């Protein structure tokens, strides 16, 4: 089969490496891919949001199956456009991708169908929002309605910060038009768990759980990033909690989307917080997480392409999805300065013969050299029988990467390791 993967980050590299293992995968294209992905797929210089060109490419290259990985093209309707010309796809249509594309939609969905989440109010006028935060409980969480590159969430620890957040999102439009509506919600506490699932609208099959590390610095200090590392499984996510989430969250969400006439097919990502009152949904994503995918898919023992095809046909079955009993750790190497201003164009030399896999995110090939070209440059994933060993192997390989301007967190997996010891 000729397969096309839309996207060009570490997540897409992990998806492509997993797809390559399928005996059915003859040729894989990445649109646009990146300098590192080029080792595993043919990269085509078409941007992930350029839907017309994506459709044109699929048609003229007789693509048999497409995987649309990032949020933007999904929310823009890439799957609808590809399906319209008869190309089967993995990923939700536009009317289902709204579960990530609009936080107002997802909060209202959860309220309507009794899915546990933080209490909230929606505001379309900055005056009403400002009045509300003058007297609401603090801390409070303020979220821009639309996609904001994972940055549209402000946790206000003081009333002053809450007022500033409303002003910056609604008046100064810090996240553009995605901030014309906001959700103001209750501040929750507890360990966070990412659960990616495959769903075709008939069944929902959770993948192995994972833990992201969102802050830039060790011990969860510094600014929020797209994710600086991950481990899987997440030790806080016990079998009992998994059963509770299945019953109260996953199945309800699938059924709710069906009832709304918005059947979700693809990877539905549940961002959960395990609060003292039970698990609650912090966010939904309409796609694989990054860098969660870089620890989840390497633990998948069955054929990803088979799963994706079955999902698109509405024929997903439990026995297609099997995960091993191992642990994975992914350490992201980023450009110094990320998530703020950083320089790129530095040569990346990957070590040979390590016991780890590299998933390249921000890199380009120039004159046969791999150069950094983004904030998050690459992830190093190791797998082992224990979490401790997976962490050690991932760091041993990460330390051997040569990248002048790189940095990484030193404590990926440490919180999970301590939780396992309890
Ligand atoms: P999101 O972009 O929705 O994943 O939010 C980014 C991060 O903000 C989450 O991973 C949480 O750490 C935090 N967060 C979001 N909503 C809440 C909430 N209601 N209470 C506490 N923390 C939150
Ligand atoms: N790692 C969080 C996300 O992909 O949204």
CSV table of C-alpha atoms and ligand atoms in Angstrom, one decimal:
chain,number,residue,atom,x,y,z
A,1,UNK,CA,0.0,0.0,0.0
A,2,UNK,CA,1.0,3.6,-0.6
A,3,UNK,CA,0.6,5.6,2.5
A,4,UNK,CA,0.7,9.3,3.2
A,5,UNK,CA,1.3,10.8,6.6
A,6,UNK,CA,0.4,14.4,7.1
A,7,UNK,CA,2.6,16.2,9.6
A,8,UNK,CA,6.3,16.7,10.3
A,9,UNK,CA,7.2,16.3,14.0
A,10,UNK,CA,8.5,13.7,16.4
A,11,UNK,CA,5.0,12.2,16.7
A,12,UNK,CA,4.8,11.7,12.9
A,13,UNK,CA,8.2,10.1,13.0
A,14,UNK,CA,7.0,7.6,15.6
A,15,UNK,CA,3.9,6.9,13.6
A,16,UNK,CA,5.9,6.4,10.4
A,17,UNK,CA,8.4,4.1,12.1
A,18,UNK,CA,5.5,2.0,13.5
A,19,UNK,CA,3.7,1.9,10.1
A,20,UNK,CA,6.9,0.8,8.4
A,21,UNK,CA,6.8,-2.4,10.4
A,22,UNK,CA,3.6,-3.5,8.7
A,23,UNK,CA,4.1,-6.0,5.9
A,24,UNK,CA,1.4,-4.1,4.0
A,25,UNK,CA,3.3,-0.8,3.9
A,26,UNK,CA,5.2,-0.6,0.6
A,27,UNK,CA,5.8,3.2,0.4
A,28,UNK,CA,5.4,6.0,2.9
A,29,UNK,CA,5.3,9.7,2.1
A,30,UNK,CA,5.5,12.4,4.8
A,31,UNK,CA,3.9,15.8,4.1
A,32,UNK,CA,6.0,17.8,4.9
A,33,UNK,CA,8.0,15.4,7.1
A,34,UNK,CA,11.4,16.7,8.2
A,35,UNK,CA,15.2,16.1,7.8
A,36,UNK,CA,15.1,13.2,10.3
A,37,UNK,CA,11.9,11.6,9.0
A,38,UNK,CA,13.6,11.6,5.5
A,39,UNK,CA,15.5,8.5,6.7
A,40,UNK,CA,12.2,6.6,7.0
A,41,UNK,CA,9.8,8.1,4.4
A,42,UNK,CA,9.9,10.2,1.3
A,43,UNK,CA,9.3,13.8,2.4
A,44,UNK,CA,7.2,16.0,0.2
A,45,UNK,CA,7.4,19.8,0.6
A,46,UNK,CA,3.6,20.4,1.2
A,47,UNK,CA,2.6,22.0,4.5
A,48,UNK,CA,0.3,20.2,6.9
A,49,UNK,CA,-2.3,22.9,6.6
A,50,UNK,CA,-2.3,23.1,2.8
A,51,UNK,CA,-5.4,21.0,2.3
A,52,UNK,CA,-5.8,21.6,-1.5
A,53,UNK,CA,-2.2,20.5,-2.2
A,54,UNK,CA,-2.5,17.5,0.1
A,55,UNK,CA,-5.6,16.4,-1.8
A,56,UNK,CA,-3.9,17.0,-5.1
A,57,UNK,CA,-0.8,15.0,-4.1
A,58,UNK,CA,-3.0,12.1,-2.8
A,59,UNK,CA,-4.9,12.0,-6.1
A,60,UNK,CA,-1.9,12.2,-8.4
A,61,UNK,CA,0.1,9.7,-6.5
A,62,UNK,CA,-2.7,7.1,-6.1
A,63,UNK,CA,-2.4,7.1,-2.3
A,64,UNK,CA,-4.2,4.0,-0.8
A,65,UNK,CA,-4.4,5.3,2.8
A,66,UNK,CA,-3.8,8.6,4.6
A,67,UNK,CA,-3.0,9.4,8.2
A,68,UNK,CA,-3.7,13.0,9.3
A,69,UNK,CA,-1.7,13.5,12.5
A,70,UNK,CA,-1.7,17.2,13.6
A,71,UNK,CA,-4.7,19.1,15.1
A,72,UNK,CA,-4.8,22.0,12.5
A,73,UNK,CA,-5.5,20.0,9.3
A,74,UNK,CA,-8.0,17.8,11.2
A,75,UNK,CA,-9.9,20.8,12.5
A,76,UNK,CA,-9.7,22.4,9.0
A,77,UNK,CA,-11.3,19.3,7.5
A,78,UNK,CA,-8.4,17.5,5.8
A,79,UNK,CA,-10.1,14.1,6.4
A,80,UNK,CA,-13.4,15.3,4.8
A,81,UNK,CA,-11.5,16.5,1.8
A,82,UNK,CA,-9.5,13.3,1.3
A,83,UNK,CA,-12.6,11.1,1.9
A,84,UNK,CA,-14.5,13.1,-0.7
A,85,UNK,CA,-12.1,11.9,-3.4
A,86,UNK,CA,-12.3,8.3,-2.1
A,87,UNK,CA,-9.1,8.1,0.0
A,88,UNK,CA,-9.6,6.2,3.2
A,89,UNK,CA,-8.1,8.1,6.2
A,90,UNK,CA,-7.1,7.7,9.8
A,91,UNK,CA,-8.3,10.7,11.7
A,92,UNK,CA,-11.6,12.4,12.6
A,93,UNK,CA,-13.7,14.5,10.3
A,94,UNK,CA,-14.0,18.2,10.9
A,95,UNK,CA,-17.3,17.9,12.8
A,96,UNK,CA,-15.6,15.5,15.3
A,97,UNK,CA,-12.2,17.2,15.5
A,98,UNK,CA,-14.1,20.1,17.1
A,99,UNK,CA,-13.7,18.2,20.4
A,100,UNK,CA,-10.2,19.7,20.4
A,101,UNK,CA,-10.9,22.6,18.1
A,102,UNK,CA,-13.3,24.3,20.5
A,103,UNK,CA,-13.0,24.1,24.3
A,104,UNK,CA,-16.4,25.6,24.6
A,105,UNK,CA,-17.8,22.7,22.6
A,106,UNK,CA,-16.0,20.1,24.6
A,107,UNK,CA,-16.9,21.6,28.0
A,108,UNK,CA,-20.6,21.8,26.9
A,109,UNK,CA,-20.5,18.2,25.7
A,110,UNK,CA,-19.1,17.0,29.0
A,111,UNK,CA,-21.8,18.9,31.0
A,112,UNK,CA,-24.6,17.7,28.7
A,113,UNK,CA,-23.5,14.0,29.0
A,114,UNK,CA,-22.3,14.0,32.6
A,115,UNK,CA,-18.7,13.4,31.9
A,116,UNK,CA,-16.5,14.4,34.9
A,117,UNK,CA,-14.6,17.6,34.3
A,118,UNK,CA,-13.8,20.9,36.1
A,119,UNK,CA,-16.7,23.3,36.8
A,120,UNK,CA,-16.7,26.2,34.3
A,121,UNK,CA,-18.3,29.3,32.8
A,122,UNK,CA,-18.1,30.4,29.2
A,123,UNK,CA,-17.6,34.1,28.3
A,124,UNK,CA,-18.0,35.9,25.0
A,125,UNK,CA,-17.6,39.4,26.4
A,126,UNK,CA,-14.5,40.6,28.2
A,127,UNK,CA,-16.6,42.8,30.6
A,128,UNK,CA,-18.6,39.8,31.8
A,129,UNK,CA,-15.4,37.7,32.2
A,130,UNK,CA,-13.6,40.5,34.1
A,131,UNK,CA,-16.6,40.9,36.4
A,132,UNK,CA,-16.6,37.1,37.0
A,133,UNK,CA,-12.9,36.8,37.9
A,134,UNK,CA,-13.3,39.7,40.3
A,135,UNK,CA,-15.1,37.4,42.7
A,136,UNK,CA,-14.5,33.8,41.6
A,137,UNK,CA,-12.5,31.3,43.6
A,138,UNK,CA,-8.7,31.6,43.1
A,139,UNK,CA,-6.6,29.9,41.7
A,140,UNK,CA,-8.6,29.7,38.5
A,141,UNK,CA,-7.8,28.5,35.0
A,142,UNK,CA,-8.5,30.6,31.9
A,143,UNK,CA,-8.6,28.9,28.4
A,144,UNK,CA,-8.9,30.4,25.0
A,145,UNK,CA,-11.7,28.6,23.1
A,146,UNK,CA,-9.8,27.6,19.9
A,147,UNK,CA,-6.4,26.0,19.0
A,148,UNK,CA,-3.5,28.0,20.3
A,149,UNK,CA,-0.5,25.8,19.7
A,150,UNK,CA,-1.0,24.2,23.1
A,151,UNK,CA,-0.4,27.6,24.7
A,152,UNK,CA,-4.0,28.9,25.2
A,153,UNK,CA,-4.2,27.9,28.9
A,154,UNK,CA,-3.3,30.3,31.8
A,155,UNK,CA,-3.4,29.1,35.4
A,156,UNK,CA,-3.9,32.2,37.5
A,157,UNK,CA,-2.7,31.8,41.0
A,158,UNK,CA,-3.8,35.3,42.0
A,159,UNK,CA,-6.8,37.5,41.2
A,160,UNK,CA,-4.4,40.0,39.5
A,161,UNK,CA,-3.1,37.2,37.2
A,162,UNK,CA,-6.7,36.2,36.4
A,163,UNK,CA,-7.6,39.7,35.3
A,164,UNK,CA,-4.4,40.0,33.3
A,165,UNK,CA,-5.2,36.6,31.6
A,166,UNK,CA,-8.7,37.7,30.5
A,167,UNK,CA,-7.3,41.0,29.2
A,168,UNK,CA,-4.5,39.4,27.3
A,169,UNK,CA,-6.6,36.6,25.7
A,170,UNK,CA,-9.8,38.6,25.0
A,171,UNK,CA,-8.6,42.2,24.5
A,172,UNK,CA,-5.0,41.9,23.4
A,173,UNK,CA,-5.8,38.7,21.5
A,174,UNK,CA,-2.6,37.0,22.6
A,175,UNK,CA,-3.7,33.8,20.9
A,176,UNK,CA,-5.5,35.5,18.0
A,177,UNK,CA,-9.1,34.8,17.2
A,178,UNK,CA,-9.0,31.6,19.3
A,179,UNK,CA,-9.5,33.9,22.2
A,180,UNK,CA,-12.7,35.6,21.2
A,181,UNK,CA,-14.5,33.2,23.6
A,182,UNK,CA,-13.0,31.9,26.8
A,183,UNK,CA,-13.6,29.1,29.3
A,184,UNK,CA,-13.0,30.0,32.9
A,185,UNK,CA,-12.7,26.9,35.0
A,186,UNK,CA,-12.1,25.5,38.4
A,187,UNK,CA,-8.5,24.7,39.3
A,188,UNK,CA,-8.1,21.0,39.9
A,189,UNK,CA,-5.2,19.1,41.5
A,190,UNK,CA,-3.8,15.6,41.2
A,191,UNK,CA,-1.5,13.6,39.0
A,192,UNK,CA,-2.0,14.0,35.3
A,193,UNK,CA,-2.4,11.0,32.9
A,194,UNK,CA,-2.5,11.0,29.1
A,195,UNK,CA,-4.6,8.2,27.7
A,196,UNK,CA,-4.6,7.9,23.9
A,197,UNK,CA,-7.3,5.6,22.4
A,198,UNK,CA,-8.3,4.2,19.1
A,199,UNK,CA,-12.0,4.6,18.4
A,200,UNK,CA,-14.2,4.0,15.4
A,201,UNK,CA,-17.5,5.1,17.0
A,202,UNK,CA,-18.4,1.5,17.9
A,203,UNK,CA,-15.6,0.6,20.4
A,204,UNK,CA,-13.0,2.6,22.2
A,205,UNK,CA,-9.7,0.9,22.9
A,206,UNK,CA,-7.3,2.7,25.2
A,207,UNK,CA,-3.6,2.5,24.5
A,208,UNK,CA,-1.1,2.2,27.2
A,209,UNK,CA,-1.2,5.2,29.6
A,210,UNK,CA,1.6,7.8,29.7
A,211,UNK,CA,2.9,10.8,31.6
A,212,UNK,CA,4.0,14.0,29.9
A,213,UNK,CA,6.4,16.6,31.4
A,214,UNK,CA,5.2,19.9,30.2
A,215,UNK,CA,7.5,22.4,31.9
A,216,UNK,CA,10.8,23.4,30.4
A,217,UNK,CA,12.9,23.0,33.6
A,218,UNK,CA,13.8,20.2,36.0
A,219,UNK,CA,11.3,19.6,38.9
A,220,UNK,CA,8.5,21.1,36.8
A,221,UNK,CA,9.9,24.6,36.8
A,222,UNK,CA,10.0,27.2,34.0
A,223,UNK,CA,7.5,27.8,31.2
A,224,UNK,CA,5.0,25.4,29.7
A,225,UNK,CA,6.2,23.7,26.5
A,226,UNK,CA,4.8,21.3,24.0
A,227,UNK,CA,6.2,18.5,26.2
A,228,UNK,CA,9.8,17.8,27.3
A,229,UNK,CA,9.6,14.1,27.8
A,230,UNK,CA,7.3,11.2,28.6
A,231,UNK,CA,7.1,7.8,30.2
A,232,UNK,CA,4.7,4.9,29.7
A,233,UNK,CA,2.9,3.3,31.4
A,234,UNK,CA,1.9,6.0,33.9
A,235,UNK,CA,2.1,4.4,37.4
A,236,UNK,CA,-0.7,6.5,38.8
A,237,UNK,CA,-3.1,5.0,36.3
A,238,UNK,CA,-4.0,1.8,38.1
A,239,UNK,CA,-6.3,-1.0,36.8
A,240,UNK,CA,-9.0,0.3,39.1
A,241,UNK,CA,-8.7,3.8,37.8
A,242,UNK,CA,-8.6,2.6,34.2
A,243,UNK,CA,-11.8,0.7,34.7
A,244,UNK,CA,-13.5,3.8,36.2
A,245,UNK,CA,-12.3,5.9,33.3
A,246,UNK,CA,-13.6,3.4,30.8
A,247,UNK,CA,-17.0,3.5,32.4
A,248,UNK,CA,-17.4,7.1,33.3
A,249,UNK,CA,-15.4,8.9,30.6
A,250,UNK,CA,-14.3,6.9,27.5
A,251,UNK,CA,-17.5,5.1,26.5
A,252,UNK,CA,-19.6,8.2,27.5
A,253,UNK,CA,-17.5,10.4,25.3
A,254,UNK,CA,-17.8,8.1,22.3
A,255,UNK,CA,-21.5,7.7,22.8
A,256,UNK,CA,-21.9,11.5,23.3
A,257,UNK,CA,-20.2,12.2,20.0
A,258,UNK,CA,-22.4,9.6,18.2
A,259,UNK,CA,-25.5,11.1,19.8
A,260,UNK,CA,-24.5,14.6,18.5
A,261,UNK,CA,-24.1,13.2,15.0
A,262,UNK,CA,-20.3,13.7,15.2
A,263,UNK,CA,-19.0,10.1,15.3
A,264,UNK,CA,-15.3,10.3,16.1
A,265,UNK,CA,-13.0,7.9,14.2
A,266,UNK,CA,-9.3,8.1,14.9
A,267,UNK,CA,-7.1,8.7,17.9
A,268,UNK,CA,-9.0,10.3,20.8
A,269,UNK,CA,-6.7,11.6,23.4
A,270,UNK,CA,-8.0,12.0,27.0
A,271,UNK,CA,-6.0,14.4,29.1
A,272,UNK,CA,-7.0,13.4,32.6
A,273,UNK,CA,-6.4,14.6,36.1
A,274,UNK,CA,-6.7,12.1,39.0
A,275,UNK,CA,-8.4,14.4,41.5
A,276,UNK,CA,-9.4,13.6,45.1
A,277,UNK,CA,-12.9,13.3,43.7
A,278,UNK,CA,-12.0,10.9,41.0
A,279,UNK,CA,-10.6,11.2,37.5
A,280,UNK,CA,-11.7,14.2,35.5
A,281,UNK,CA,-11.1,15.3,31.9
A,282,UNK,CA,-8.7,18.3,31.6
A,283,UNK,CA,-8.8,18.3,27.8
A,284,UNK,CA,-9.6,16.2,24.8
A,285,UNK,CA,-7.3,16.1,21.7
A,286,UNK,CA,-8.5,14.8,18.4
A,287,UNK,CA,-5.1,13.2,17.6
A,288,UNK,CA,-2.0,11.4,19.0
A,289,UNK,CA,-0.1,13.4,21.6
A,290,UNK,CA,3.4,14.6,21.2
A,291,UNK,CA,5.7,13.3,22.8
A,292,UNK,CA,3.2,10.7,24.2
A,293,UNK,CA,3.2,8.9,20.8
A,294,UNK,CA,7.0,8.4,21.1
A,295,UNK,CA,6.6,6.2,24.2
A,296,UNK,CA,3.2,4.6,23.4
A,297,UNK,CA,3.7,3.3,19.8
A,298,UNK,CA,7.1,1.7,20.5
A,299,UNK,CA,5.2,-0.5,23.1
A,300,UNK,CA,2.6,-1.5,20.6
A,301,UNK,CA,3.1,-5.2,19.6
A,302,UNK,CA,0.4,-5.4,16.9
A,303,UNK,CA,0.3,-3.9,13.4
A,304,UNK,CA,-0.5,-0.1,13.5
A,305,UNK,CA,-1.6,0.0,9.9
A,306,UNK,CA,-4.1,-2.8,10.4
A,307,UNK,CA,-5.5,-0.9,13.4
A,308,UNK,CA,-5.8,2.3,11.4
A,309,UNK,CA,-7.4,0.7,8.5
A,310,UNK,CA,-9.9,-1.1,10.8
A,311,UNK,CA,-10.6,2.2,12.5
A,312,UNK,CA,-11.4,3.9,9.3
A,313,UNK,CA,-13.8,1.1,8.2
A,314,UNK,CA,-15.6,1.0,11.5
A,315,UNK,CA,-14.2,-2.5,12.1
A,316,UNK,CA,-12.0,-1.9,15.1
A,317,UNK,CA,-11.6,-5.0,17.4
A,318,UNK,CA,-9.9,-5.5,20.8
A,319,UNK,CA,-7.6,-8.2,19.5
A,320,UNK,CA,-6.0,-5.9,17.0
A,321,UNK,CA,-4.5,-3.8,19.8
A,322,UNK,CA,-1.9,-5.4,22.1
A,323,UNK,CA,0.7,-3.7,24.2
A,324,UNK,CA,3.7,-5.3,25.8
A,325,UNK,CA,4.5,-5.4,29.5
A,326,UNK,CA,7.5,-3.1,29.1
A,327,UNK,CA,8.3,0.5,30.1
A,328,UNK,CA,9.3,3.3,27.8
A,329,UNK,CA,11.0,6.7,28.4
A,330,UNK,CA,11.4,9.5,25.9
A,331,UNK,CA,13.7,12.5,26.6
A,332,UNK,CA,13.3,15.5,24.4
A,333,UNK,CA,16.4,17.5,23.3
A,334,UNK,CA,15.3,21.1,22.6
A,335,UNK,CA,17.1,24.2,21.3
A,336,UNK,CA,18.4,26.4,24.2
A,337,UNK,CA,15.8,29.2,24.8
A,338,UNK,CA,12.8,27.1,23.8
A,339,UNK,CA,9.8,27.6,24.4
A,340,UNK,CA,10.9,31.2,23.9
A,341,UNK,CA,13.4,32.6,21.4
A,342,UNK,CA,16.0,30.2,20.2
A,343,UNK,CA,18.6,29.8,17.5
A,344,UNK,CA,18.7,27.0,15.1
A,345,UNK,CA,20.9,25.7,12.2
A,346,UNK,CA,23.2,23.7,14.5
A,347,UNK,CA,24.5,20.3,13.3
A,348,UNK,CA,23.0,17.3,15.0
A,349,UNK,CA,25.1,14.1,15.2
A,350,UNK,CA,23.2,11.1,16.4
A,351,UNK,CA,25.1,8.3,18.2
A,352,UNK,CA,25.4,4.9,16.5
A,353,UNK,CA,24.7,1.6,18.1
A,354,UNK,CA,22.8,2.9,21.1
A,355,UNK,CA,20.0,1.0,22.7
A,356,UNK,CA,17.5,3.8,21.9
A,357,UNK,CA,15.4,5.1,19.0
A,358,UNK,CA,15.4,8.7,17.8
A,359,UNK,CA,12.3,10.6,16.7
A,360,UNK,CA,13.2,13.7,15.0
A,361,UNK,CA,11.0,16.8,15.3
A,362,UNK,CA,12.7,20.0,14.3
A,363,UNK,CA,15.5,19.3,11.8
A,364,UNK,CA,16.3,19.8,8.2
A,365,UNK,CA,18.8,18.2,5.8
A,366,UNK,CA,21.3,20.6,4.2
A,367,UNK,CA,24.3,19.4,2.2
A,368,UNK,CA,23.9,15.9,3.7
A,369,UNK,CA,24.0,17.3,7.2
A,370,UNK,CA,21.2,17.2,9.7
A,371,UNK,CA,20.7,20.7,11.2
A,372,UNK,CA,18.4,21.8,14.0
A,373,UNK,CA,15.3,23.7,12.7
A,374,UNK,CA,12.9,24.0,15.6
A,375,UNK,CA,12.3,24.3,19.3
A,376,UNK,CA,11.9,20.7,20.1
A,377,UNK,CA,14.7,19.1,18.0
A,378,UNK,CA,14.3,15.3,18.7
A,379,UNK,CA,13.2,12.7,21.2
A,380,UNK,CA,15.2,9.7,22.4
A,381,UNK,CA,13.1,6.7,23.4
A,382,UNK,CA,14.3,3.6,25.2
A,383,UNK,CA,12.4,0.5,26.2
A,384,UNK,CA,13.2,-1.8,29.0
A,385,UNK,CA,11.6,-4.2,31.5
A,386,UNK,CA,11.6,-1.6,34.2
A,387,UNK,CA,11.0,2.1,34.2
A,388,UNK,CA,14.4,2.6,35.9
A,389,UNK,CA,16.3,0.9,33.1
A,390,UNK,CA,14.3,2.7,30.4
A,391,UNK,CA,15.2,6.1,32.0
A,392,UNK,CA,18.8,5.1,32.2
A,393,UNK,CA,19.0,3.9,28.6
A,394,UNK,CA,17.2,7.0,27.3
A,395,UNK,CA,19.6,9.3,29.1
A,396,UNK,CA,22.7,7.3,28.1
A,397,UNK,CA,21.7,7.8,24.5
A,398,UNK,CA,20.6,11.4,24.9
A,399,UNK,CA,24.0,12.4,26.4
A,400,UNK,CA,25.7,11.0,23.3
A,401,UNK,CA,23.8,13.3,20.9
A,402,UNK,CA,26.0,16.0,19.6
A,403,UNK,CA,24.0,19.3,19.4
A,404,UNK,CA,25.9,22.4,20.4
A,405,UNK,CA,22.8,24.4,21.2
A,406,UNK,CA,20.7,21.7,22.8
A,407,UNK,CA,19.3,21.2,26.3
A,408,UNK,CA,17.1,18.5,27.9
A,409,UNK,CA,15.5,18.0,31.3
A,410,UNK,CA,17.4,15.7,33.7
A,411,UNK,CA,14.5,14.4,35.6
A,412,UNK,CA,12.1,12.8,33.0
A,413,UNK,CA,10.4,9.8,34.7
A,414,UNK,CA,11.6,10.6,38.2
A,415,UNK,CA,8.1,11.4,39.6
A,416,UNK,CA,6.8,8.2,38.0
A,417,UNK,CA,9.7,6.2,39.5
A,418,UNK,CA,9.0,7.6,43.0
A,419,UNK,CA,5.3,6.8,42.6
A,420,UNK,CA,6.2,3.2,41.7
A,421,UNK,CA,8.2,2.9,44.9
A,422,UNK,CA,5.3,4.0,47.1
B,1,LIG,P1,-4.3,21.9,28.2
B,1,LIG,O1,-3.7,22.7,27.1
B,1,LIG,O2,-5.8,22.0,28.3
B,1,LIG,O3,-3.7,20.5,28.3
B,1,LIG,O4,-3.7,22.6,29.6
B,1,LIG,C1,-2.4,22.7,29.8
B,1,LIG,C2,-2.1,22.3,31.2
B,1,LIG,O5,-2.7,23.2,32.1
B,1,LIG,C3,-2.6,20.9,31.6
B,1,LIG,O6,-1.8,19.9,31.3
B,1,LIG,C4,-2.7,21.0,33.1
B,1,LIG,O7,-1.5,20.8,33.7
B,1,LIG,C5,-3.1,22.5,33.3
B,1,LIG,N1,-4.6,22.6,33.5
B,1,LIG,C6,-5.5,22.7,32.5
B,1,LIG,N2,-6.7,22.8,33.1
B,1,LIG,C7,-6.5,22.7,34.4
B,1,LIG,C8,-7.4,22.8,35.6
B,1,LIG,N3,-8.7,22.9,35.4
B,1,LIG,N4,-6.9,22.7,36.8
B,1,LIG,C9,-5.5,22.6,37.0
B,1,LIG,N5,-4.7,22.5,35.9
B,1,LIG,C10,-5.2,22.6,34.7
B,2,LIG,N1,1.8,16.4,24.9
B,2,LIG,C1,0.5,17.0,24.9
B,2,LIG,C2,-0.2,17.1,23.6
B,2,LIG,O1,0.2,16.5,22.6
B,2,LIG,O2,-1.2,17.8,23.5
